[in-house]
Amino acid sequence: MEFSILIVDDDTNLLSVLKTLFADSHAVTTCSDGSEAVEICKKRHFDVILSDIIMPGASGLEVLKQARKSDPNTIVILITGFASLETAIDAIREGAYDYITKPFNLEQLKNVVKNALERVRLTRENQRLLEELQEAYRQINLIKGIMGIEERSPETLNDDTSPERENKTLIGSDVIPYHLLQSESKKVTGFIENLERIGELRNRGLISEKEFELCKLRLFDNMK
């Protein structure tokens, strides 16, 4: 998985070293002026930003503010040769992921960036899984519509305590989080399309074979 990294430092020698350090594995953009970096952050997304704090034009803290304003998920690591408790507190308050003082060990920096990129990867993966889960519940909700199963309100989700509750099939039960289901019912169109959808749900284990057959029968009834 390739990530995008912006490196900002007015020390061109260090800028070149840092670019070489990460360019083999990731898409690296470099900048030696704080104001230019702020403008770049307004137009482009970066997964991780490495920025010196004291620079011409704009400070690293200003770069941090703009980057977080453009995308709160951007991870910003600040670097400084003039460490102070006040600056460190300001950096943390503005949402900096880490605060590194010069001179630093390149391996140390690589580990910090590696951990930051792992966090980005996990965020992406969680977002992907959430989208897949929401789509699965949307499909299940559609199937419930086909079968004529009414949704229950949040107030009644825990009302049923009978022994039969444990034997309910998935789409007929209330195990689906109510807030993930779309409240608007959608008109079911296209027999083939809906048949493919319920087949996919069965293949993914989201509905049982019995539920699949019931849905097919209902679709055939709707075709009459």
N, CA and C of each residue as an Amber inpcrd file, in Angstrom:
protein
   672
   0.8470000  -1.1930000   0.0000000   0.0000000   0.0000000   0.0000000
   0.8800000   1.2400000   0.0000000   0.7530000   2.0870000  -1.0350000
   1.5600000   3.3060000  -1.1110000   0.8410000   4.4430000  -0.4000000
   1.6110000   5.2390000   0.3280000   1.0760000   6.3780000   1.0490000
   1.6980000   7.6610000   0.5040000   1.0100000   8.7770000   0.7460000
   1.5300000  10.0800000   0.3140000   2.1080000  10.8170000   1.5140000
   3.3180000  11.3470000   1.3350000   4.0260000  12.0390000   2.4070000
   4.4820000  13.4100000   1.9140000   4.2350000  14.4260000   2.7160000
   4.7400000  15.7750000   2.4430000   5.8210000  16.0780000   3.4690000
   7.0080000  16.4950000   2.9820000   8.1150000  16.8520000   3.8650000
   8.4100000  18.3320000   3.6840000   8.3990000  19.0710000   4.7840000
   8.5860000  20.5280000   4.7260000   9.7400000  20.9240000   5.6410000
  10.7840000  21.5180000   5.0430000  11.9340000  21.9660000   5.8380000
  12.7490000  22.9400000   4.9990000  13.1760000  24.0380000   5.6200000
  13.9660000  25.0170000   4.8760000  15.4290000  24.6110000   4.7730000
  15.8260000  23.5480000   5.4570000  17.1660000  22.9830000   5.3230000
  17.1380000  22.0350000   4.1270000  17.6250000  22.5060000   2.9730000
  17.5180000  21.7320000   1.7400000  18.3150000  20.4280000   1.7830000
  19.4320000  20.4360000   2.5360000  20.2240000  19.2040000   2.6500000
  19.4230000  18.1280000   3.3910000  18.8130000  18.5210000   4.5100000
  17.9920000  17.5730000   5.2680000  16.7780000  17.1490000   4.4530000
  16.2220000  18.0820000   3.7100000  15.0550000  17.7920000   2.8710000
  15.3760000  16.6940000   1.8700000  16.5810000  16.7980000   1.2830000
  17.0100000  15.8020000   0.3010000  17.2070000  14.4370000   0.9520000
  17.7890000  14.4290000   2.1420000  18.0120000  13.1650000   2.8580000
  16.6860000  12.4940000   3.2010000  15.7340000  13.2740000   3.7060000
  14.4420000  12.7160000   4.1000000  13.6570000  12.2110000   2.8960000
  13.7750000  12.9280000   1.7900000  13.0910000  12.4680000   0.5800000
  13.6450000  11.1150000   0.1440000  14.9790000  10.9830000   0.1600000
  15.6110000   9.7170000  -0.2130000  15.2020000   8.5940000   0.7340000
  15.0130000   8.9330000   1.9930000  14.6680000   7.9480000   3.0190000
  13.3270000   7.2920000   2.7660000  12.3720000   8.0600000   2.2090000
  11.0030000   7.5360000   2.0700000  10.5300000   7.3620000   0.6280000
  11.2570000   7.9210000  -0.3420000  10.7600000   7.9410000  -1.7240000
  10.6870000   6.5660000  -2.3670000  11.4640000   5.6090000  -1.8900000
  11.4530000   4.2790000  -2.5040000  10.1210000   3.5580000  -2.2980000
   9.4720000   3.8490000  -1.1920000   8.2440000   3.1140000  -0.8570000
   6.9680000   3.9340000  -0.9620000   7.1040000   5.2650000  -0.9770000
   5.9160000   6.1090000  -0.9170000   6.0260000   7.3010000  -1.8670000
   4.8880000   7.9400000  -2.1180000   4.8480000   9.1340000  -2.9670000
   5.2170000  10.3380000  -2.1030000   6.3950000  10.8910000  -2.3380000
   6.9220000  11.9590000  -1.4880000   6.9230000  13.2960000  -2.2200000
   6.3890000  14.3150000  -1.5540000   6.4320000  15.6930000  -2.0460000
   7.2510000  16.5060000  -1.0440000   8.1320000  17.3740000  -1.5510000
   8.9520000  18.1840000  -0.6580000   8.6880000  19.6640000  -0.8740000
   8.9570000  20.4340000   0.1580000   8.7150000  21.8770000   0.1180000
   9.6440000  22.5290000   1.1490000  10.2330000  23.6820000   0.7900000
  11.1810000  24.3380000   1.6960000  10.6460000  25.6440000   2.2700000
   9.3770000  25.9340000   2.0370000   8.7880000  27.1820000   2.5090000
   7.4420000  26.8960000   3.1790000   7.2490000  27.4470000   4.3760000
   6.0340000  27.1840000   5.1290000   4.7700000  27.6480000   4.4410000
   4.8110000  28.8380000   3.8480000   3.6230000  29.3740000   3.1630000
   3.2390000  28.5090000   1.9740000   4.2390000  28.0530000   1.2410000
   3.9740000  27.1800000   0.1050000   3.3470000  25.8700000   0.5820000
   3.8380000  25.3610000   1.7060000   3.2930000  24.1270000   2.2650000
   1.8260000  24.2960000   2.6540000   1.4870000  25.4370000   3.2320000
   0.1020000  25.7160000   3.6120000  -0.7900000  25.6850000   2.3790000
  -0.3320000  26.3150000   1.2930000  -1.1150000  26.3400000   0.0530000
  -1.2560000  24.9430000  -0.5480000  -0.1970000  24.1570000  -0.4690000
  -0.2540000  22.7850000  -0.9860000  -1.2850000  21.9680000  -0.2120000
  -1.3180000  22.1500000   1.1010000  -2.2540000  21.4030000   1.9470000
  -3.7070000  21.7780000   1.6600000  -3.9280000  22.9820000   1.1560000
  -5.2930000  23.3960000   0.8110000  -5.7930000  22.6600000  -0.4240000
  -4.8530000  22.2130000  -1.2770000  -5.2300000  21.6370000  -2.5610000
  -5.0930000  20.1280000  -2.6210000  -4.2160000  19.5730000  -1.7760000
  -3.9280000  18.1420000  -1.8650000  -4.0270000  17.4560000  -0.5160000
  -4.3380000  16.1710000  -0.5770000  -4.3800000  15.3570000   0.6460000
  -3.0640000  14.6130000   0.8010000  -2.5690000  14.5400000   2.0410000
  -1.3970000  13.7390000   2.3590000  -1.7250000  12.8550000   3.5580000
  -1.2040000  11.6390000   3.5260000  -1.4170000  10.7420000   4.6570000
  -0.5890000  11.1760000   5.8550000   0.6610000  11.5440000   5.5910000
   1.5700000  11.9700000   6.6620000   2.3350000  13.2130000   6.2130000
   2.5070000  14.1530000   7.1360000   3.2940000  15.3590000   6.8710000
   4.3990000  15.4600000   7.9130000   5.6380000  15.6080000   7.4230000
   6.7880000  15.8890000   8.2840000   7.1340000  17.3500000   8.0790000
   7.1080000  18.1350000   9.1430000   7.3420000  19.5670000   8.9640000
   8.2260000  20.1360000  10.0700000   9.2140000  20.9210000   9.6290000
   9.9890000  21.7060000  10.5840000   9.0540000  22.7570000  11.1730000
   9.3640000  23.2370000  12.3600000   8.4970000  24.2290000  12.9860000
   8.8800000  25.6530000  12.5820000  10.1550000  25.9760000  12.6670000
  10.5870000  27.3490000  12.3540000  11.0690000  27.3970000  10.9090000
  10.2840000  28.0940000  10.0640000  10.5860000  28.1880000   8.6330000
  10.1730000  29.5510000   8.1080000  10.6900000  29.9360000   6.9540000
  10.2390000  31.1850000   6.3130000   8.7770000  31.0670000   5.8810000
   8.0790000  32.1890000   5.8940000   6.7070000  32.2130000   5.3650000
   5.6660000  31.8360000   6.3850000   5.7010000  30.6150000   6.8560000
   4.7350000  30.1370000   7.8380000   5.4180000  29.0680000   8.6870000
   4.9870000  28.9600000   9.9150000   5.5960000  27.9930000  10.8240000
   5.0110000  26.6010000  10.6160000   5.6680000  25.6150000  11.2100000
   5.1600000  24.2550000  11.1420000   3.8110000  24.1150000  11.8210000
   3.5800000  24.9380000  12.8490000   2.2800000  24.9020000  13.5190000
   1.1630000  25.3630000  12.5830000   1.4760000  26.3450000  11.7340000
   0.4810000  26.8100000  10.7510000   0.2250000  25.7420000   9.6970000
   1.2930000  25.0390000   9.3070000   1.1350000  23.9250000   8.3680000
   0.2510000  22.8500000   8.9990000   0.5070000  22.5710000  10.2750000
  -0.2870000  21.5950000  11.0200000  -1.7580000  21.9900000  11.0450000
  -2.0450000  23.2360000  11.3650000  -3.4320000  23.7000000  11.4500000
  -4.1520000  23.5470000  10.1180000  -3.4740000  23.9470000   9.0260000
  -4.1110000  23.8630000   7.7170000  -4.3100000  22.4120000   7.2960000
  -3.3100000  21.5680000   7.5560000  -3.4200000  20.1600000   7.1820000
  -4.5760000  19.4950000   7.9030000  -4.7100000  19.7580000   9.1980000
  -5.7920000  19.1630000   9.9880000  -7.1470000  19.7550000   9.6060000
  -7.1490000  21.0170000   9.1710000  -8.3880000  21.6480000   8.7230000
  -8.8560000  21.0190000   7.4150000  -7.8950000  20.7550000   6.5110000
  -8.2420000  20.1640000   5.2190000  -8.6680000  18.7150000   5.3660000
  -8.0060000  17.9920000   6.2630000  -8.3300000  16.5830000   6.4840000
  -7.9070000  16.1860000   7.8970000  -8.8670000  16.0140000   8.8010000
  -8.5470000  15.6650000  10.1900000  -7.7950000  14.3460000  10.3330000
  -7.8400000  13.5060000   9.2950000  -7.1490000  12.2190000   9.3680000
  -5.6720000  12.3110000   9.0020000  -5.2380000  13.4450000   8.4780000
  -3.8210000  13.6130000   8.1440000  -2.9860000  13.5870000   9.4160000
  -1.9170000  12.8160000   9.3890000  -1.0160000  12.7190000  10.5410000
   0.1630000  13.6690000  10.3240000   0.3890000  14.5350000  11.2960000
   1.4580000  15.5260000  11.1800000   2.5060000  15.2790000  12.2660000
   3.7500000  15.1810000  11.8350000   4.8880000  15.0130000  12.7350000
   5.7430000  16.2650000  12.6350000   5.9340000  16.9450000  13.7410000
   6.6910000  18.1920000  13.7490000   8.1320000  17.9550000  14.1860000
   9.0390000  18.6860000  13.5240000  10.4730000  18.5790000  13.8120000
  10.9980000  19.9590000  14.1850000  11.8420000  20.0330000  15.1930000
  12.3780000  21.3340000  15.5820000  13.7900000  21.2210000  16.1470000
  14.5810000  22.2530000  15.8950000  15.9220000  22.3340000  16.4760000
  15.9390000  23.2060000  17.7040000  14.7820000  23.7900000  18.0400000
  14.6680000  24.6960000  19.1930000  13.5130000  24.2270000  20.0740000
  13.7590000  23.1100000  20.7340000  12.6960000  22.5050000  21.5280000
  12.3690000  23.3360000  22.7530000  11.0840000  23.4130000  23.0490000
  10.6310000  24.0750000  24.2700000   9.3420000  23.4190000  24.7090000
   9.0850000  23.4500000  26.0030000   7.8740000  22.8380000  26.5250000
   6.6380000  23.5140000  25.9560000   6.6910000  24.8240000  25.8190000
   5.5430000  25.5730000  25.3000000   5.2050000  25.1650000  23.8760000
   6.2440000  25.0380000  23.0470000   6.0220000  24.6430000  21.6530000
   5.4720000  23.2200000  21.5730000   6.0050000  22.3370000  22.4120000
   5.5380000  20.9570000  22.4180000   4.0650000  20.8860000  22.8140000
   3.6800000  21.6700000  23.8160000   2.2840000  21.7000000  24.2570000
   1.3830000  22.2320000  23.1550000   1.8420000  23.3060000  22.4760000
   1.0640000  23.8650000  21.3640000   0.8780000  22.8340000  20.2540000
   1.9470000  22.0850000  19.9660000   1.8910000  21.0820000  18.9010000
   0.8720000  19.9970000  19.2340000   0.9160000  19.5290000  20.4730000
  -0.0230000  18.4810000  20.8990000  -1.4510000  19.0050000  20.9050000
  -1.6160000  20.2440000  21.3660000  -2.9460000  20.8470000  21.4160000
  -3.5600000  20.9650000  20.0210000  -2.7310000  21.2320000  19.0280000
  -3.2230000  21.3860000  17.6580000  -3.3880000  20.0530000  16.9330000
  -2.9990000  18.9580000  17.5960000  -3.2350000  17.6440000  17.0070000
  -2.0310000  16.9800000  16.3740000  -0.8180000  17.4160000  16.7190000
   0.3780000  16.7740000  16.1690000   0.4650000  15.3300000  16.6560000
   0.8670000  14.4370000  15.7630000   1.0160000  13.0200000  16.1060000
   2.2620000  12.8020000  16.9520000   3.3360000  13.5200000  16.6090000
   4.5830000  13.3940000  17.3610000   5.3990000  14.6770000  17.2090000
   6.3860000  14.8070000  18.0930000   7.1930000  16.0250000  18.1790000
   8.6430000  15.5730000  18.3410000   9.4600000  15.8140000  17.3050000
  10.8250000  15.3040000  17.2820000  11.8180000  16.4580000  17.2940000
  12.8520000  16.3320000  18.1100000  13.8600000  17.3910000  18.2100000
  15.1260000  17.0200000  17.4270000  15.7350000  18.0260000  16.8310000
  17.0110000  17.8520000  16.1370000  18.1490000  17.9730000  17.1560000
  19.2480000  17.2650000  16.9210000  19.4530000  16.2420000  15.8720000
  18.7500000  14.9420000  16.2460000  18.2500000  14.2540000  15.2340000
  17.5440000  13.0020000  15.4920000  18.1790000  11.8830000  14.6870000
  17.9340000  10.6740000  15.1390000  18.4240000   9.4850000  14.4630000
  17.4570000   9.1180000  13.3430000  17.9790000   8.8460000  12.1500000
  17.1100000   8.5440000  11.0110000  16.2770000   7.2850000  11.2530000
  16.8430000   6.3090000  11.9390000  16.0870000   5.0980000  12.2430000
  14.9230000   5.4060000  13.1790000  15.1780000   6.3200000  14.1160000
  14.1090000   6.7460000  15.0250000  12.9740000   7.3780000  14.2420000
  13.3310000   8.2550000  13.2930000  12.3120000   8.9150000  12.4810000
  11.5680000   7.9050000  11.6140000  12.2940000   6.9470000  11.0470000
  11.6530000   5.9240000  10.2230000  10.6220000   5.1360000  11.0240000
  10.9510000   4.8300000  12.2700000  10.0150000   4.0850000  13.1150000
   8.7690000   4.9050000  13.4400000   8.9740000   6.2090000  13.6810000
   7.8340000   7.0800000  13.9670000   6.9130000   7.1500000  12.7510000
   7.5040000   7.3150000  11.5670000   6.7130000   7.3900000  10.3340000
   6.0450000   6.0410000  10.0450000   6.7700000   4.9560000  10.2880000
   6.2000000   3.6220000  10.0800000   4.9570000   3.4290000  10.9370000
   5.0320000   3.8110000  12.1990000   3.8800000   3.6820000  13.0990000
   2.7260000   4.5780000  12.6540000   3.0690000   5.7850000  12.1700000
   2.0380000   6.7080000  11.6900000   1.3240000   6.1310000  10.4720000
   2.0920000   5.5490000   9.5510000   1.4990000   4.9730000   8.3430000
   0.6620000   3.7320000   8.6640000   1.0580000   2.9880000   9.6780000
   0.2540000   1.8440000  10.1020000  -1.0860000   2.3200000  10.6340000
  -1.0610000   3.4380000  11.3270000  -2.3090000   4.0180000  11.8190000
  -3.1920000   4.4430000  10.6540000  -2.5950000   5.0250000   9.6190000
  -3.3450000   5.4140000   8.4240000  -3.9490000   4.1780000   7.7640000
  -3.1340000   3.1230000   7.6600000  -3.6140000   1.8860000   7.0310000
  -4.8090000   1.3220000   7.7860000  -4.7320000   1.2940000   9.1090000
  -5.8280000   0.7710000   9.9120000  -7.0840000   1.6330000   9.7690000
  -6.8960000   2.9490000   9.6770000  -8.0350000   3.8490000   9.4900000
  -8.7260000   3.5610000   8.1620000  -7.9230000   3.3730000   7.1090000
  -8.4820000   3.0390000   5.7980000  -9.2200000   1.7120000   5.8370000
  -8.6050000   0.7170000   6.4780000  -9.2020000  -0.6010000   6.5400000
 -10.5120000  -0.5680000   7.3230000 -10.5220000   0.1580000   8.4260000
 -11.7500000   0.2650000   9.2210000 -12.8550000   0.9450000   8.4340000
 -12.4880000   1.9740000   7.6670000 -13.4780000   2.6700000   6.8490000
 -14.0380000   1.7510000   5.7790000 -13.1500000   0.9550000   5.1680000
 -13.6020000   0.0140000   4.1300000 -14.5500000  -1.0240000   4.7220000
 -14.1930000  -1.5640000   5.8840000 -15.0330000  -2.5650000   6.5250000
 -16.3810000  -1.9770000   6.9380000 -16.3590000  -0.7320000   7.4180000
 -17.6020000  -0.0780000   7.7960000 -18.5150000   0.0960000   6.5940000
 -17.9450000   0.5100000   5.4630000 -18.7380000   0.6870000   4.2530000
 -19.3230000  -0.6450000   3.7870000 -18.5230000  -1.7200000   3.8770000
 -19.0290000  -3.0310000   3.4870000 -20.1440000  -3.4810000   4.4190000
 -19.9790000  -3.2160000   5.7220000 -21.0000000  -3.5890000   6.6910000
 -22.2990000  -2.8270000   6.4460000 -22.1780000  -1.5240000   6.1820000
 -23.3600000  -0.7170000   5.9180000 -24.0740000  -1.1870000   4.6540000
 -23.2840000  -1.5760000   3.6300000 -23.8870000  -2.0710000   2.3970000
 -24.5850000  -3.4080000   2.6480000 -23.9730000  -4.2540000   3.4820000
 -24.5980000  -5.5370000   3.7970000 -25.9320000  -5.3330000   4.5040000
 -25.9690000  -4.4120000   5.4540000 -27.2200000  -4.1410000   6.1630000
 -28.2500000  -3.5040000   5.2350000 -27.7770000  -2.7000000   4.2920000
 -28.7110000  -2.1190000   3.3210000 -29.3420000  -3.2220000   2.4800000
 -28.5120000  -4.1850000   2.0710000 -29.0310000  -5.2960000   1.2750000
 -30.0050000  -6.1500000   2.0890000 -29.6490000  -6.3910000   3.3560000
 -30.5400000  -7.1670000   4.2170000 -31.8570000  -6.4340000   4.4140000
 -31.7840000  -5.1330000   4.5690000 -32.9970000  -4.3350000   4.7310000
 -33.8730000  -4.4370000   3.4820000 -33.2200000  -4.4710000   2.3220000
 -33.9720000  -4.6180000   1.0710000 -34.6790000  -5.9640000   1.0310000
 -33.9640000  -7.0160000   1.4660000 -34.5670000  -8.3460000   1.4840000
 -35.7370000  -8.3940000   2.4570000 -35.5890000  -7.7250000   3.5970000
 -36.6950000  -7.6700000   4.5500000 -37.9100000  -6.9940000   3.9100000
 -37.6360000  -5.9960000   3.0590000 -38.7260000  -5.3350000   2.3540000
 -39.4090000  -6.2820000   1.3860000 -38.6130000  -7.1150000   0.7020000
 -39.1750000  -8.0880000  -0.2350000 -40.0990000  -9.0560000   0.4910000
 -39.6580000  -9.4740000   1.6850000 -40.4160000 -10.4780000   2.4220000
 -41.5330000  -9.8780000   3.2570000 -41.6380000  -8.5490000   3.2380000
 -42.7170000  -7.9070000   3.9600000 -42.5160000  -7.8790000   5.4550000
 -41.2480000  -7.9080000   5.9020000 -40.9650000  -7.8690000   7.3350000
 -40.8260000  -6.4180000   7.7510000 -41.6200000  -5.9890000   8.7020000
 -41.5820000  -4.5950000   9.1420000 -40.4490000  -4.3830000  10.1270000
 -39.8060000  -3.2080000  10.0210000 -38.7910000  -2.8480000  10.9930000
 -39.4590000  -2.4560000  12.2990000 -38.7770000  -2.7490000  13.3840000
 -39.2730000  -2.3450000  14.6960000 -38.5260000  -1.1090000  15.1520000
 -39.2100000  -0.3190000  15.9520000 -38.5890000   0.9030000  16.4540000
 -37.5570000   0.5650000  17.5140000 -36.5970000   1.4690000  17.7840000
 -35.5680000   1.2020000  18.7900000 -36.1610000   0.8760000  20.1480000
 -37.3520000   1.4470000  20.4760000 -37.9370000   1.2360000  21.7910000
 -38.3960000  -0.2030000  22.0020000 -38.6230000  -0.9430000  20.8950000
 -39.1550000  -2.2960000  21.0310000 -38.1280000  -3.3670000  20.7190000
 -36.8780000  -2.9690000  20.5180000 -35.8700000  -3.9450000  20.1220000
 -35.6560000  -5.0300000  21.1690000 -35.7770000  -4.6990000  22.4330000
 -35.5000000  -5.6510000  23.4960000 -36.7710000  -6.1840000  24.1690000
 -37.9380000  -5.9640000  23.5420000 -39.1930000  -6.3680000  24.1660000
 -39.4010000  -7.8770000  24.1400000 -38.9060000  -8.5370000  23.0800000
 -39.1770000  -9.9510000  22.8820000 -38.1900000 -10.7860000  23.6750000
 -38.6350000 -11.4280000  24.7370000 -37.7620000 -12.2590000  25.5640000
 -38.1990000 -13.7160000  25.5460000 -39.0380000 -14.0830000  24.6030000
 -39.5510000 -15.4470000  24.5410000 -38.4700000 -16.4000000  24.0540000
 -38.5810000 -17.7060000  24.4050000 -37.5830000 -18.6980000  23.9690000
 -37.4790000 -18.7850000  22.4580000 -38.6060000 -18.4970000  21.7610000
 -38.5700000 -18.5990000  20.2980000 -37.6310000 -17.5920000  19.6690000
 -37.2900000 -16.5660000  20.4130000 -36.4340000 -15.4970000  19.8590000
 -35.1070000 -16.0520000  19.3700000 -34.5700000 -17.0620000  20.0970000
 -33.2720000 -17.6120000  19.7320000 -33.3370000 -18.3720000  18.4190000
 -34.5210000 -18.8030000  17.9990000 -34.6560000 -19.5870000  16.7890000
 -35.0070000 -18.7540000  15.5690000 -35.0680000 -17.4440000  15.7330000
 -35.3980000 -16.5960000  14.5900000 -34.2610000 -16.6200000  13.5800000
 -34.6210000 -16.5150000  12.3060000 -33.5930000 -16.4030000  11.2820000
 -33.0740000 -14.9830000  11.2590000 -31.9450000 -14.7990000  10.5840000
 -31.2400000 -13.5160000  10.6550000 -32.0900000 -12.3360000  10.2230000
 -32.6780000 -12.4110000   9.0410000 -33.3690000 -11.2310000   8.5500000
 -34.6970000 -11.0080000   9.2290000 -35.1760000 -12.0070000   9.9460000
 -36.4250000 -11.8430000  10.6630000 -36.2020000 -11.4540000  12.1090000
 -34.9470000 -11.3160000  12.5350000 -34.6490000 -11.0040000  13.9260000
 -34.2760000  -9.5430000  14.0690000 -33.9340000  -9.1790000  15.2880000
 -33.5610000  -7.7940000  15.5700000 -32.0830000  -7.6710000  15.9050000
 -31.2510000  -8.6090000  15.3990000 -29.8270000  -8.5240000  15.6990000
 -29.1520000  -7.4310000  14.9000000 -29.8190000  -6.9090000  13.8980000
 -29.2480000  -5.8420000  13.0840000 -29.3600000  -4.5210000  13.8280000
 -28.2360000  -3.7910000  14.0260000 -28.3210000  -2.4960000  14.7100000
 -29.2690000  -1.5700000  13.9890000 -30.2320000  -1.0540000  14.7040000
 -31.2820000  -0.2500000  14.0930000 -30.7170000   0.9910000  13.4090000
 -29.6930000   1.6080000  14.0250000 -29.1990000   2.8720000  13.4720000
 -28.4420000   2.6800000  12.1720000 -28.0900000   1.4110000  11.8270000
 -27.3950000   1.1700000  10.5750000 -28.3570000   0.8890000   9.4210000
 -29.5980000   0.6530000   9.7590000 -30.5700000   0.3860000   8.7030000
 -31.1110000   1.6790000   8.1250000 -31.2770000   1.7390000   6.8370000
 -31.8380000   2.9370000   6.2130000 -33.3270000   2.9850000   6.5040000
 -33.7840000   4.1510000   6.9120000 -35.1760000   4.2950000   7.3140000
 -36.1200000   4.3720000   6.1160000 -35.6060000   4.7790000   4.9750000
 -36.4810000   4.9110000   3.8170000 -36.5470000   3.5830000   3.0690000
 -37.7520000   3.0740000   2.8700000 -37.9030000   1.8440000   2.0910000
 -37.7290000   2.1820000   0.6210000 -37.0650000   1.2590000  -0.1150000
 -36.8010000   1.5050000  -1.5250000 -37.6160000   0.5310000  -2.3710000
 -38.0970000   1.0140000  -3.4600000 -38.9140000   0.1960000  -4.3470000
 -38.0480000  -0.8920000  -4.9900000 -38.5360000  -2.1220000  -4.9430000
 -37.7890000  -3.2500000  -5.4860000 -38.0840000  -3.3830000  -6.9760000
 -37.0600000  -3.2550000  -7.7770000 -37.2360000  -3.3650000  -9.2270000
 -36.2060000  -4.3240000  -9.7940000 -36.6250000  -5.0610000 -10.8170000
 -35.7070000  -5.9460000 -11.5160000 -35.5760000  -7.2970000 -10.8400000
 -36.2920000  -8.2630000 -11.3390000 -36.2680000  -9.5980000 -10.7410000
 -34.8550000 -10.1740000 -10.7240000 -34.1460000 -10.1100000 -11.8520000
 -32.8020000 -10.6860000 -11.9530000 -31.8440000  -9.9950000 -10.9860000
 -31.9290000  -8.6760000 -10.9230000 -31.0360000  -7.9180000 -10.0530000
 -31.2370000  -8.3230000  -8.5920000 -32.4930000  -8.4200000  -8.1610000
 -32.7710000  -8.7820000  -6.7720000 -32.4140000 -10.2350000  -6.4790000
 -32.5930000 -11.0950000  -7.4610000 -32.2150000 -12.4920000  -7.2790000
 -30.7030000 -12.6060000  -7.0940000 -29.9500000 -11.8220000  -7.8610000
 -28.4950000 -11.8230000  -7.7090000 -28.0930000 -11.3020000  -6.3320000
 -28.8080000 -10.2940000  -5.8590000 -28.4900000  -9.7290000  -4.5490000
 -28.6990000 -10.7470000  -3.4290000 -29.8290000 -11.4160000  -3.4520000
 -30.0740000 -12.3710000  -2.3750000 -29.1360000 -13.5660000  -2.4930000
 -28.7370000 -13.8900000  -3.7260000 -27.7620000 -14.9590000  -3.9090000
 -26.4140000 -14.5860000  -3.3070000 -26.0290000 -13.3210000  -3.4820000
 -24.7700000 -12.8430000  -2.9030000 -24.8250000 -12.8700000  -1.3790000
 -25.9680000 -12.4600000  -0.8180000 -26.1170000 -12.4850000   0.6360000
 -26.0260000 -13.9190000   1.1730000 -26.6280000 -14.8550000   0.4440000
 -26.5380000 -16.2550000   0.8620000 -25.0950000 -16.7480000   0.8020000
 -24.3930000 -16.4070000  -0.2800000 -23.0090000 -16.8510000  -0.4410000
 -22.0900000 -16.2870000   0.6420000 -22.4180000 -15.0850000   1.1250000
 -21.6070000 -14.4520000   2.1660000 -22.0380000 -14.8700000   3.5740000
 -23.0590000 -15.7340000   3.6610000 -23.4940000 -16.2330000   4.9540000
 -24.3600000 -15.2700000   5.7300000 -24.8640000 -14.2210000   5.0690000
 -25.6890000 -13.2310000   5.7520000 -27.1500000 -13.6690000   5.8510000
 -27.5690000 -14.5670000   4.9690000 -28.8940000 -15.1700000   5.1070000
 -28.7380000 -16.6750000   4.9120000 -29.6760000 -17.4230000   5.4790000
 -29.6130000 -18.8830000   5.3890000 -30.2070000 -19.3580000   4.0630000
 -30.0110000 -20.6530000   3.7940000 -30.5850000 -21.2370000   2.5740000
 -32.1030000 -21.1500000   2.6080000 -32.6900000 -21.3490000   3.7990000
 -34.1350000 -21.2580000   3.9420000 -34.6230000 -19.8560000   3.6070000
 -33.9140000 -18.8580000   4.1200000 -34.2990000 -17.4740000   3.8450000
 -34.1500000 -17.1540000   2.3610000 -33.1030000 -17.7180000   1.7340000
 -32.8930000 -17.5170000   0.3020000 -34.0740000 -18.0550000  -0.4970000
 -34.5280000 -19.2490000  -0.1370000 -35.6480000 -19.8580000  -0.8570000
 -36.9400000 -19.0760000  -0.6300000 -37.1410000 -18.5910000   0.5990000
 -38.3290000 -17.7820000   0.8830000 -38.3250000 -16.4950000   0.0590000
 -37.1430000 -15.8900000  -0.0410000 -37.0370000 -14.6590000  -0.8330000
 -37.3160000 -14.9260000  -2.3070000 -36.8180000 -16.0420000  -2.8040000
 -37.0690000 -16.3830000  -4.2030000 -38.5650000 -16.5430000  -4.4560000
 -39.2310000 -17.2430000  -3.5380000 -40.6710000 -17.4330000  -3.6920000
 -41.4020000 -16.0960000  -3.6910000 -40.9860000 -15.1960000  -2.8090000
 -41.6350000 -13.8930000  -2.7530000 -41.3940000 -13.0990000  -4.0460000
 -40.1700000 -13.2170000  -4.5810000 -39.8790000 -12.5330000  -5.8450000
 -40.7450000 -13.0860000  -6.9710000 -40.8980000 -14.4170000  -7.0010000
 -41.7610000 -15.0160000  -8.0270000 -43.2050000 -14.5420000  -7.8630000
 -43.6710000 -14.4520000  -6.6240000 -45.0380000 -13.9560000  -6.3770000
 -45.2040000 -12.5360000  -6.8830000 -44.1650000 -11.7310000  -6.6950000
 -44.2490000 -10.3370000  -7.1520000 -44.2560000 -10.2070000  -8.6670000
 -43.7340000 -11.2650000  -9.3370000 -43.7040000 -11.2350000 -10.7940000
 -45.0600000 -11.5450000 -11.4040000 -45.9360000 -12.1620000 -10.6020000
 -47.2490000 -12.5790000 -11.1520000 -48.1530000 -11.3810000 -11.3930000
